Short mmCIF file of C-alpha atoms (C1' of nucleotides) in Angstrom, two decimals:
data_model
loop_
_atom_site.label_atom_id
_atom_site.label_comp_id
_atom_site.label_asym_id
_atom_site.label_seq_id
_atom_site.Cartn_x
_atom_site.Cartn_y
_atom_site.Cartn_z
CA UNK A 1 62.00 55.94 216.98
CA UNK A 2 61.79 53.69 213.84
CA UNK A 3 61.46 50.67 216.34
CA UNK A 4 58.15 51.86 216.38
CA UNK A 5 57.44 51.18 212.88
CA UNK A 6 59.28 47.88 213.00
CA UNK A 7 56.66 46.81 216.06
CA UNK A 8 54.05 48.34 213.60
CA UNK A 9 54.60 46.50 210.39
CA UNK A 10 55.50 42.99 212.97
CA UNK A 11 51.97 43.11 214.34
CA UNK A 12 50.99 41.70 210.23
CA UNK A 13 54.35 40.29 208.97
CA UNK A 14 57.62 39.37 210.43
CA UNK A 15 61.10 41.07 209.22
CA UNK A 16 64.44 39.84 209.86
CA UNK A 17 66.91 42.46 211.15
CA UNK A 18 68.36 43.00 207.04
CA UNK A 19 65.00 43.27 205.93
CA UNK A 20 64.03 46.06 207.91
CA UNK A 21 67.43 47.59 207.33
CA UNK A 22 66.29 47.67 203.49
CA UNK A 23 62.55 48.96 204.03
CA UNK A 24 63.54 51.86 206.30
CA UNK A 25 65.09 54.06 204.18
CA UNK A 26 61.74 54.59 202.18
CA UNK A 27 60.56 56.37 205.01
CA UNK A 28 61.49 60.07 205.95
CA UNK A 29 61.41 61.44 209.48
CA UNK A 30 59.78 65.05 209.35
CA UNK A 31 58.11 67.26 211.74
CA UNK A 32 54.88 69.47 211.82
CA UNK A 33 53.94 71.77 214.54
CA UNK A 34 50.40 72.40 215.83
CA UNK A 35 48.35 74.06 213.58
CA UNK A 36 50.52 73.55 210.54
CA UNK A 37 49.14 71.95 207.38
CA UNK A 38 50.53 68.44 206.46
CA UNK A 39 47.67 68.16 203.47
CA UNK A 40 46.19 71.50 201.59
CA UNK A 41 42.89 71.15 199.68
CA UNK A 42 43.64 72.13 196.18
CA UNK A 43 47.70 70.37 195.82
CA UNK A 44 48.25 67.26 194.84
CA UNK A 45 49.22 64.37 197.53
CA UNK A 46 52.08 61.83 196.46
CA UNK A 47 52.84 61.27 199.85
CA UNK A 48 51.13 59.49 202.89
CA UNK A 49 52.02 59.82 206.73
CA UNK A 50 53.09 57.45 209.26
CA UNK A 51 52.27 59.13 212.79
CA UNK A 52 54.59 58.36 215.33
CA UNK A 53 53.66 61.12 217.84
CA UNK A 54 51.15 64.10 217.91
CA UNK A 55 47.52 64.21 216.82
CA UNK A 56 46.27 65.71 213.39
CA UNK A 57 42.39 65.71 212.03
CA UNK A 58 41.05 65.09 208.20
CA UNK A 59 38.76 68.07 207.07
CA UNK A 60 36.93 68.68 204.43
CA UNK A 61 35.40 72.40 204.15
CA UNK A 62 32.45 73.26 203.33
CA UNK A 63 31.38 75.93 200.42
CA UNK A 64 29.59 77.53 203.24
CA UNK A 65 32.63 77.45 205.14
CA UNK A 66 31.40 74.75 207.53
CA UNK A 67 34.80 72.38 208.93
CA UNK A 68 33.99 68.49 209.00
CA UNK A 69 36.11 66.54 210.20
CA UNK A 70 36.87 63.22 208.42
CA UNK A 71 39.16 61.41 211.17
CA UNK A 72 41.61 62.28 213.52
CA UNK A 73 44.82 60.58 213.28
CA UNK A 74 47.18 59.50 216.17
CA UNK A 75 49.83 57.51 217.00
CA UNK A 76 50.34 54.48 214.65
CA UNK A 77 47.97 55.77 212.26
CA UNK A 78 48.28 55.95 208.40
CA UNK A 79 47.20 59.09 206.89
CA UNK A 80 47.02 61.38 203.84
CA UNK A 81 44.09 62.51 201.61
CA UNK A 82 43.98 59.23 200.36
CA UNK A 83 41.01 59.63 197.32
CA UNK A 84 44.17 62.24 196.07
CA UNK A 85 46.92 60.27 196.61
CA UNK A 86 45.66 57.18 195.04
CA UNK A 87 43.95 58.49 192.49
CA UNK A 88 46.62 61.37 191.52
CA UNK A 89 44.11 64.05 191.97
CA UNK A 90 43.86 66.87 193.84
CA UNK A 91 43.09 67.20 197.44
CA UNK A 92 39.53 67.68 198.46
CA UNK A 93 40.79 67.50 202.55
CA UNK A 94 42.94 69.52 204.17
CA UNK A 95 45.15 67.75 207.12
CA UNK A 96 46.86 69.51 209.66
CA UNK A 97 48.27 69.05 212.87
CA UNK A 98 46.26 69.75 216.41
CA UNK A 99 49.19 69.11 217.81
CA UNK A 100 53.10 69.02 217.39
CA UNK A 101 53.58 66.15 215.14
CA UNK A 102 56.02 63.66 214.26
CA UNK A 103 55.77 61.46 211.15
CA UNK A 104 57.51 59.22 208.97
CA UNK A 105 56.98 59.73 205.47
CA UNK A 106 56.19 57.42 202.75
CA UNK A 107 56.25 59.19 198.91
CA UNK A 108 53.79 57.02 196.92
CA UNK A 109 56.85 55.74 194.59
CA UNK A 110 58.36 54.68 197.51
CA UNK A 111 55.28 53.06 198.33
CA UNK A 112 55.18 51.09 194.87
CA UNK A 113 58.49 50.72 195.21
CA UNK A 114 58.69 48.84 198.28
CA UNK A 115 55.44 46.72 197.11
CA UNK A 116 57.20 45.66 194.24
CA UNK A 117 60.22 44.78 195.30
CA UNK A 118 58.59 43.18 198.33
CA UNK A 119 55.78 41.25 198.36
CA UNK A 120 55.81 40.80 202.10
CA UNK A 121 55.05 44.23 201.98
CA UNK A 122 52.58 44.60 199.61
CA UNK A 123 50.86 41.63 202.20
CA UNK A 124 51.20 44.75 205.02
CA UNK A 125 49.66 47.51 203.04
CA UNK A 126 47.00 44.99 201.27
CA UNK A 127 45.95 43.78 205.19
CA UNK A 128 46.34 47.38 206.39
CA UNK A 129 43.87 48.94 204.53
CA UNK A 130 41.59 45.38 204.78
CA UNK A 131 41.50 46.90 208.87
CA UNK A 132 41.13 50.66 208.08
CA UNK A 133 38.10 49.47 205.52
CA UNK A 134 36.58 47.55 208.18
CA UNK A 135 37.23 50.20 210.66
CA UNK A 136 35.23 52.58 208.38
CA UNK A 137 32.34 50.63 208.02
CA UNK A 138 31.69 50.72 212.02
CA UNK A 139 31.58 54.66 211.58
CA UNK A 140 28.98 54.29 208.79
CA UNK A 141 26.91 51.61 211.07
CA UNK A 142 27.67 54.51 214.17
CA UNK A 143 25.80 56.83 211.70
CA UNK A 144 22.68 54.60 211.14
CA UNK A 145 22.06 53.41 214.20
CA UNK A 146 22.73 55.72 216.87
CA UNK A 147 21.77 59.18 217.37
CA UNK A 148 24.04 62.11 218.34
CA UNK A 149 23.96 61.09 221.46
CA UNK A 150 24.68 57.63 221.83
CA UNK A 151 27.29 58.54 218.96
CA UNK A 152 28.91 60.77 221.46
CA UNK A 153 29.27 58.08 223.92
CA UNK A 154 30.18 55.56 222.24
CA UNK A 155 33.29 57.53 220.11
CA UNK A 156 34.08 58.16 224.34
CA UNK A 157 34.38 55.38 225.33
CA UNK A 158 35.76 53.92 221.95
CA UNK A 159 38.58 56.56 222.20
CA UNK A 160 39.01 57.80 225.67
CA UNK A 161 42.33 59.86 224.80
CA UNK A 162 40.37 61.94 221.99
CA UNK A 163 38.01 63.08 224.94
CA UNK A 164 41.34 64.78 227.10
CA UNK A 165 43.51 65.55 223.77
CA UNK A 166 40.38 67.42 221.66
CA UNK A 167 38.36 70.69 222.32
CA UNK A 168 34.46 69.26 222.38
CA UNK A 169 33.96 71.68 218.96
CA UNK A 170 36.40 69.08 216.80
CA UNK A 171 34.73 65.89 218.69
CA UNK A 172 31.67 67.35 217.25
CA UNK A 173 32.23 68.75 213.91
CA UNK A 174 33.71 64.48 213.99
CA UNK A 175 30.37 63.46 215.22
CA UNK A 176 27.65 65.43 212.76
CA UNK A 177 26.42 67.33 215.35
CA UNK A 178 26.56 71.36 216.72
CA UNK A 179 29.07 72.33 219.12
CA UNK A 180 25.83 73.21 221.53
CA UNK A 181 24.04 70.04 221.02
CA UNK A 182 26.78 68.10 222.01
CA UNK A 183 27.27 70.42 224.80
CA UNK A 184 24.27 69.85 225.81
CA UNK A 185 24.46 66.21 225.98
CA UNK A 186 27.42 66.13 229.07
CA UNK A 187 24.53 67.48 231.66
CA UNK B 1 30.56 34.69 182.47
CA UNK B 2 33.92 34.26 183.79
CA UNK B 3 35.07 36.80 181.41
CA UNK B 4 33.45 39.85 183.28
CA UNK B 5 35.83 38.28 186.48
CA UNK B 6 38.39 38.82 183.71
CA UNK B 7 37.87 42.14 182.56
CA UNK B 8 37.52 43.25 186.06
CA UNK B 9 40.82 41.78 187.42
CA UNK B 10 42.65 43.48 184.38
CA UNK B 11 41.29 47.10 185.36
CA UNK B 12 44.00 46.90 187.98
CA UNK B 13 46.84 44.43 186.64
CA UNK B 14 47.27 43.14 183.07
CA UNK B 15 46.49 38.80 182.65
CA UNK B 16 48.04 36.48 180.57
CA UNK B 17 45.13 33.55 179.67
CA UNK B 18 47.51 31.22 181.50
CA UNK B 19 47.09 33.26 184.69
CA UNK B 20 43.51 33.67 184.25
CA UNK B 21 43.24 29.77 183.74
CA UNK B 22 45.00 29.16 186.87
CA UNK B 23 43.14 31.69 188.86
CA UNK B 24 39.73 30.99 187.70
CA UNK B 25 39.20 27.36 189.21
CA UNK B 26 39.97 29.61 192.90
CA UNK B 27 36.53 30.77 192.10
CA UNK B 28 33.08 28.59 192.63
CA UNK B 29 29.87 29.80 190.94
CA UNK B 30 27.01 29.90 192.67
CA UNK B 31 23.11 31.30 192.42
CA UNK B 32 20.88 32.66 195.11
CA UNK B 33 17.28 33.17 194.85
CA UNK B 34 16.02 36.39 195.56
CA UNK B 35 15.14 36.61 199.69
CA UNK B 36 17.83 34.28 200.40
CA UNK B 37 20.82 34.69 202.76
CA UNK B 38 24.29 34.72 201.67
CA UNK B 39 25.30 35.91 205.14
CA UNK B 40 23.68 35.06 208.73
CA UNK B 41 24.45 37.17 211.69
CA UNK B 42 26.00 34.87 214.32
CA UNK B 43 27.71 32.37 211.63
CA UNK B 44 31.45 32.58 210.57
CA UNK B 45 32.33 33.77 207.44
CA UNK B 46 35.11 32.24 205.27
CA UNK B 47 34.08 33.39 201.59
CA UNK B 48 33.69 36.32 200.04
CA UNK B 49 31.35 37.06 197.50
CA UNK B 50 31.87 38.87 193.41
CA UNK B 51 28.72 39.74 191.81
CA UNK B 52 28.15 38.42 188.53
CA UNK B 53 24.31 39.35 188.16
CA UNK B 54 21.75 40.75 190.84
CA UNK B 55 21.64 42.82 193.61
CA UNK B 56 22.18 42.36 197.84
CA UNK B 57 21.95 44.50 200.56
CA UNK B 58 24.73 43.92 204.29
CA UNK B 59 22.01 45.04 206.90
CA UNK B 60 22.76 45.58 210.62
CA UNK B 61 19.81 44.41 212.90
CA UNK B 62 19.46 47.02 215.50
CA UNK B 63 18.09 45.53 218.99
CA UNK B 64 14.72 47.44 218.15
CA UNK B 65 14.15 45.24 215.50
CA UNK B 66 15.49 48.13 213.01
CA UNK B 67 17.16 47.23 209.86
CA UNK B 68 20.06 49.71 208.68
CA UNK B 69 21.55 49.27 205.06
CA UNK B 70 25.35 49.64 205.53
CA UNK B 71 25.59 48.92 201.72
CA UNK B 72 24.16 47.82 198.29
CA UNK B 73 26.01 45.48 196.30
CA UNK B 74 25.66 44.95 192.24
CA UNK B 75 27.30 43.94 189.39
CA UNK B 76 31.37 43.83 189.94
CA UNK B 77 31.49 44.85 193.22
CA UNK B 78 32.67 42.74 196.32
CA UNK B 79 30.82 41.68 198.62
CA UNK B 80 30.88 39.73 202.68
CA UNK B 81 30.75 40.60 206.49
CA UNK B 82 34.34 42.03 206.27
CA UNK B 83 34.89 42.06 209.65
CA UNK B 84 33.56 38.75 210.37
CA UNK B 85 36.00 37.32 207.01
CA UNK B 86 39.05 39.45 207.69
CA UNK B 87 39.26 38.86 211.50
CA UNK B 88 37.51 35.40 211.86
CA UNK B 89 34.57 36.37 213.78
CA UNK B 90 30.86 35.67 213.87
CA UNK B 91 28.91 38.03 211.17
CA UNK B 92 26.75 40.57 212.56
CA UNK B 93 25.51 41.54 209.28
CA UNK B 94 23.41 39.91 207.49
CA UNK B 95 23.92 40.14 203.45
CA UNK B 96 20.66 38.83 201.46
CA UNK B 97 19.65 38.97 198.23
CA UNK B 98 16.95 41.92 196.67
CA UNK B 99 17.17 40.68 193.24
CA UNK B 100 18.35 36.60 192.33
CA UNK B 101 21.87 36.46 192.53
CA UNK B 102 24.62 35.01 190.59
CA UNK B 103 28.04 35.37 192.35
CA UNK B 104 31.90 34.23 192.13
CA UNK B 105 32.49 32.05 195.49
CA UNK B 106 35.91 33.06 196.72
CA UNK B 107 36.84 31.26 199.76
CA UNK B 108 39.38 32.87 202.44
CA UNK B 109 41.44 29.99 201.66
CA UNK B 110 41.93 30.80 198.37
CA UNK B 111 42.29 34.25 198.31
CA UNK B 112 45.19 33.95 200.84
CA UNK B 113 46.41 30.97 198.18
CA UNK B 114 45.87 33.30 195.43
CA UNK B 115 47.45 36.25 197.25
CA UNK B 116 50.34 34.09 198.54
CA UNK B 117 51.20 32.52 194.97
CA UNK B 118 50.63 35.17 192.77
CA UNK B 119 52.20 38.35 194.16
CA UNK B 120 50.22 40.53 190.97
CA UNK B 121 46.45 39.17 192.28
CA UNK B 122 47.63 40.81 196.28
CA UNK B 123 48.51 43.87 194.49
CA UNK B 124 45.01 43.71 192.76
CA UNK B 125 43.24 43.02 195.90
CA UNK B 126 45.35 45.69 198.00
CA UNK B 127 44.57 48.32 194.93
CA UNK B 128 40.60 47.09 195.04
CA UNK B 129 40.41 47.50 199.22
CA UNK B 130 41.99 51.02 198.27
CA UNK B 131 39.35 52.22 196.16
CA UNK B 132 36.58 50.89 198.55
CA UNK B 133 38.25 52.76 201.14
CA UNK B 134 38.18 56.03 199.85
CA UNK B 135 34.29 55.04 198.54
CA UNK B 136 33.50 55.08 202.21
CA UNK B 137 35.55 57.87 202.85
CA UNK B 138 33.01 59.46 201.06
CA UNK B 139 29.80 57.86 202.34
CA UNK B 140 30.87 59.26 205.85
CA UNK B 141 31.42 62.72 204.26
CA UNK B 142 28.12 62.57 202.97
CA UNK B 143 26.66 61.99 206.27
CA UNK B 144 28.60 65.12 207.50
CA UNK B 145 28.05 67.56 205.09
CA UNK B 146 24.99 67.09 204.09
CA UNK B 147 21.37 67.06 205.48
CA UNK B 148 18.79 63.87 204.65
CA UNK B 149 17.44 65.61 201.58
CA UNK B 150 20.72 66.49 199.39
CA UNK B 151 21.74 62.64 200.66
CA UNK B 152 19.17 61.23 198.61
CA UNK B 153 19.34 63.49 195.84
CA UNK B 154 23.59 62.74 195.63
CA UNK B 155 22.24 59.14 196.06
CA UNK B 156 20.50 59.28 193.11
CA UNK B 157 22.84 60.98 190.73
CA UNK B 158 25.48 58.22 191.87
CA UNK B 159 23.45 55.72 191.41
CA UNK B 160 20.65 56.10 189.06
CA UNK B 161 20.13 51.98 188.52
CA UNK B 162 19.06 51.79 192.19
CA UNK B 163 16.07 53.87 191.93
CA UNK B 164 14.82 51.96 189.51
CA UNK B 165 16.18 48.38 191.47
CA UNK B 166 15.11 48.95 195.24
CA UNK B 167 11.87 50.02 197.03
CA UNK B 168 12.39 53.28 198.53
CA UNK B 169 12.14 52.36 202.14
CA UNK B 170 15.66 50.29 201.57
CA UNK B 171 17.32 54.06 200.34
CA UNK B 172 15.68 55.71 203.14
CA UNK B 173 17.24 52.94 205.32
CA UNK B 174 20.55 53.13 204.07
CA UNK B 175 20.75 56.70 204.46
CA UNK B 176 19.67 57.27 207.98
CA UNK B 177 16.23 58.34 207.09
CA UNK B 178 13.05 57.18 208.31
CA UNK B 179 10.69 56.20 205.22
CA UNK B 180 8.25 58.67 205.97
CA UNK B 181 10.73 61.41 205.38
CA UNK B 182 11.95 60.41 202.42
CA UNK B 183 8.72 60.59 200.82
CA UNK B 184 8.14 63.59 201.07
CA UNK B 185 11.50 64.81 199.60
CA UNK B 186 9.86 63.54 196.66
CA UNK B 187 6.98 66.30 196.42
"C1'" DC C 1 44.21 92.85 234.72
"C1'" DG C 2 42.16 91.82 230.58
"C1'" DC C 3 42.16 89.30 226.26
"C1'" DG C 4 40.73 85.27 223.72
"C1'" DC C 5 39.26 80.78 223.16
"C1'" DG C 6 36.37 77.23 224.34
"C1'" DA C 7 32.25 75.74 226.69
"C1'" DT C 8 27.68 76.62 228.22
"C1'" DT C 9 22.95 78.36 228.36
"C1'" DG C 10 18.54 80.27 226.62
"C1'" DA C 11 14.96 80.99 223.28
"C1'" DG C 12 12.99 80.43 219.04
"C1'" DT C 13 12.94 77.79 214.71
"C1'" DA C 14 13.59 74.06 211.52
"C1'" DA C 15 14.08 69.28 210.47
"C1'" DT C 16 12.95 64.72 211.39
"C1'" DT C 17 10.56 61.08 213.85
"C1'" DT C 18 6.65 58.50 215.31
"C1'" DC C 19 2.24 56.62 215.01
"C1'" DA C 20 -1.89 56.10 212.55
"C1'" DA C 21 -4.53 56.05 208.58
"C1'" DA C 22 -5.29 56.33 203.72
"C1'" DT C 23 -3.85 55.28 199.09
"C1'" DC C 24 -1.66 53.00 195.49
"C1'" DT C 25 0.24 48.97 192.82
"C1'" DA C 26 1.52 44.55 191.17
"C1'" DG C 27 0.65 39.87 191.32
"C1'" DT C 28 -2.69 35.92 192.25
"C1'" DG C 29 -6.53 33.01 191.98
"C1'" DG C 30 -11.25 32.62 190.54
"C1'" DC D 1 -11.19 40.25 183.22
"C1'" DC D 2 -12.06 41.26 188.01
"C1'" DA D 3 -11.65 41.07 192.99
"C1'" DC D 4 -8.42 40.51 196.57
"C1'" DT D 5 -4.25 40.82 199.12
"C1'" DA D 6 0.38 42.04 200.50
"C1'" DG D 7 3.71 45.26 200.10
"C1'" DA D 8 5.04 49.89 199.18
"C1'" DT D 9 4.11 54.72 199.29
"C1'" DT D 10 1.96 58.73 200.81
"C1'" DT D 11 -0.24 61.95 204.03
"C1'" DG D 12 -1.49 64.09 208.45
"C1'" DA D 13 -0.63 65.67 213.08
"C1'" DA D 14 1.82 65.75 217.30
"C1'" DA D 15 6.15 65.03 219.65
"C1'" DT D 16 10.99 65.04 219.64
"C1'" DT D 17 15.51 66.25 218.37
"C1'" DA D 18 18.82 69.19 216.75
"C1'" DC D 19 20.03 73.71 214.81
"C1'" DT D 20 20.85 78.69 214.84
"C1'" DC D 21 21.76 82.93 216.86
"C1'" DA D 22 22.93 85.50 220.74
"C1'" DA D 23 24.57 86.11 225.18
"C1'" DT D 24 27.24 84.58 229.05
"C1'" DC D 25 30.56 82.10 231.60
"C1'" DG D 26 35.30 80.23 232.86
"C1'" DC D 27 39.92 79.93 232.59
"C1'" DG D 28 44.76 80.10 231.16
"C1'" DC D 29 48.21 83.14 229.59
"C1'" DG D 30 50.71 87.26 228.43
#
DNA sequence: CGCGCGATTGAGTAATTTCAAATCTAGTGG
DNA sequence: CCACTAGATTTGAAATTACTCAATCGCGCG
């Protein structure tokens, strides 16, 4: 099971057999099942989420009480509220689990820790985010250029799994767009 | 001039002058005329870009001939094709200037010499990609939770200077809004 | 069998776009 | 100082897109 964060953290740096040994026992193994929160809006965050199997989605809720979803995370994602967790505030998101859910978990002084005392890792994390930052401008560009519709299609065919794993509401409470409008867009 | 590089770095990590001394010659000034382009879709990327003075805009040419603002960049913020810089392939954004621009030069080679030799400057940079990734974080949010109209207004209480800095049809544009529209939220 | 959730459909309404034209403004050359 | 021009902003009207609200459908599960 941790082999799968060892293949995860390999794809940036390499790690000799003792090295991994050390970093692994930052991380705790812990379970959520479906529908169970792993984030609550209002508590604060000092911990961040490896997934290693199961799906969860990033909301944030609306005063009008109005669900919009921020990102789903799946396998070999990072996730947490992370505006709360870096910034040692409270969440604004709340993160739970659409489906049984295994994780590994980092606490943020583990986090430092491991930076610190690492700077291979610190290389990880810095190059990690580098991806995830990149990989949230293309959302903003899918935003500005597309309409609901050719968002639709293009979060299909970017993520074909979402389309059999996620009810069409979630895809588009994701997208910006009314359950029925997006309905109306399979015909 | 160097000195607001300085104060910036030291937001994050604390800098003896020795440090700075050996980390400033890693940087190249450089000045761009207002109009010109820092970045060309289709070219390779290896520098990134810190604002000293002026004002850019990272636009995405749609096929249409539409330009879509994926972000402004001013004083002490970062700035380059990210995707094109991080993962070595040809820009397509193109990043020019509204205002004449003076900027810090920092070449890819030289930030992974930096990050390499001085573990605290990857800790910087890793802490700096964190903050811009929550900032779009919330950019998408806006886009989700709220319609054109409350956009612009939470543009403008974010960022009062750019009122003032940009023609309007560059806010429309980097909101998602057709000019037209915009103007009227005015009345 | 019937409940409950998700997906679909219909009708009316609201928001936004497009295209075209008018207006305004700052900078330039005479 | 004034006329002129290019760029920016505004306005109008019709067309499109998406939203809301309400009703219906479909299906898996107890």
């Amino acid at each position: 099971m941790s082999l799968r964060l060892r293949k995860h953290i390999e794809e940036i740096i390499t790690l000799t057999d003792a090295e991994f040994d050390y970093i692994l026992p930052h991380f705790e193994l812990k379970k959520f099942r479906k529908h169970q929160f792993v984030v609550q809006e209002g508590n604060f965050v000092d911990q961040e989420y490896f997934v290693l199997e199961g799906l969860l989605k990033s909301t944030y809720l609306n005063d009008d009480g109005k669900e919009h979803i921020l990102q789903f995370s799946m396998e070999n994602w990072w996730v947490t509220d992370y505006q709360a967790f870096y910034y040692h505030e409270k969440a604004t998101l709340n993160i739970d689990c659409i489906e049984d859910v295994t994780v590994l978990v980092l606490t943020d002084f583990n986090k430092n820790k491991l930076c610190t005392e690492m700077h291979k890792m610190e290389h990880f994390f810095r190059i990690k985010t580098n991806m995830g930052y990149v990989g949230l401008q293309q959302r903003i560009l899918t935003f500005l250029k597309f309409d609901a519709r050719s968002r639709y299609k293009h979060l299909i065919e970017k993520y074909p799994q979402l389309y059999q794993r996620v009810p069409k509401t979630l895809m588009a409470s994701y997208l910006g767009v009314s359950r029925e409008t997006l309905s109306r867009f399979s015909a």
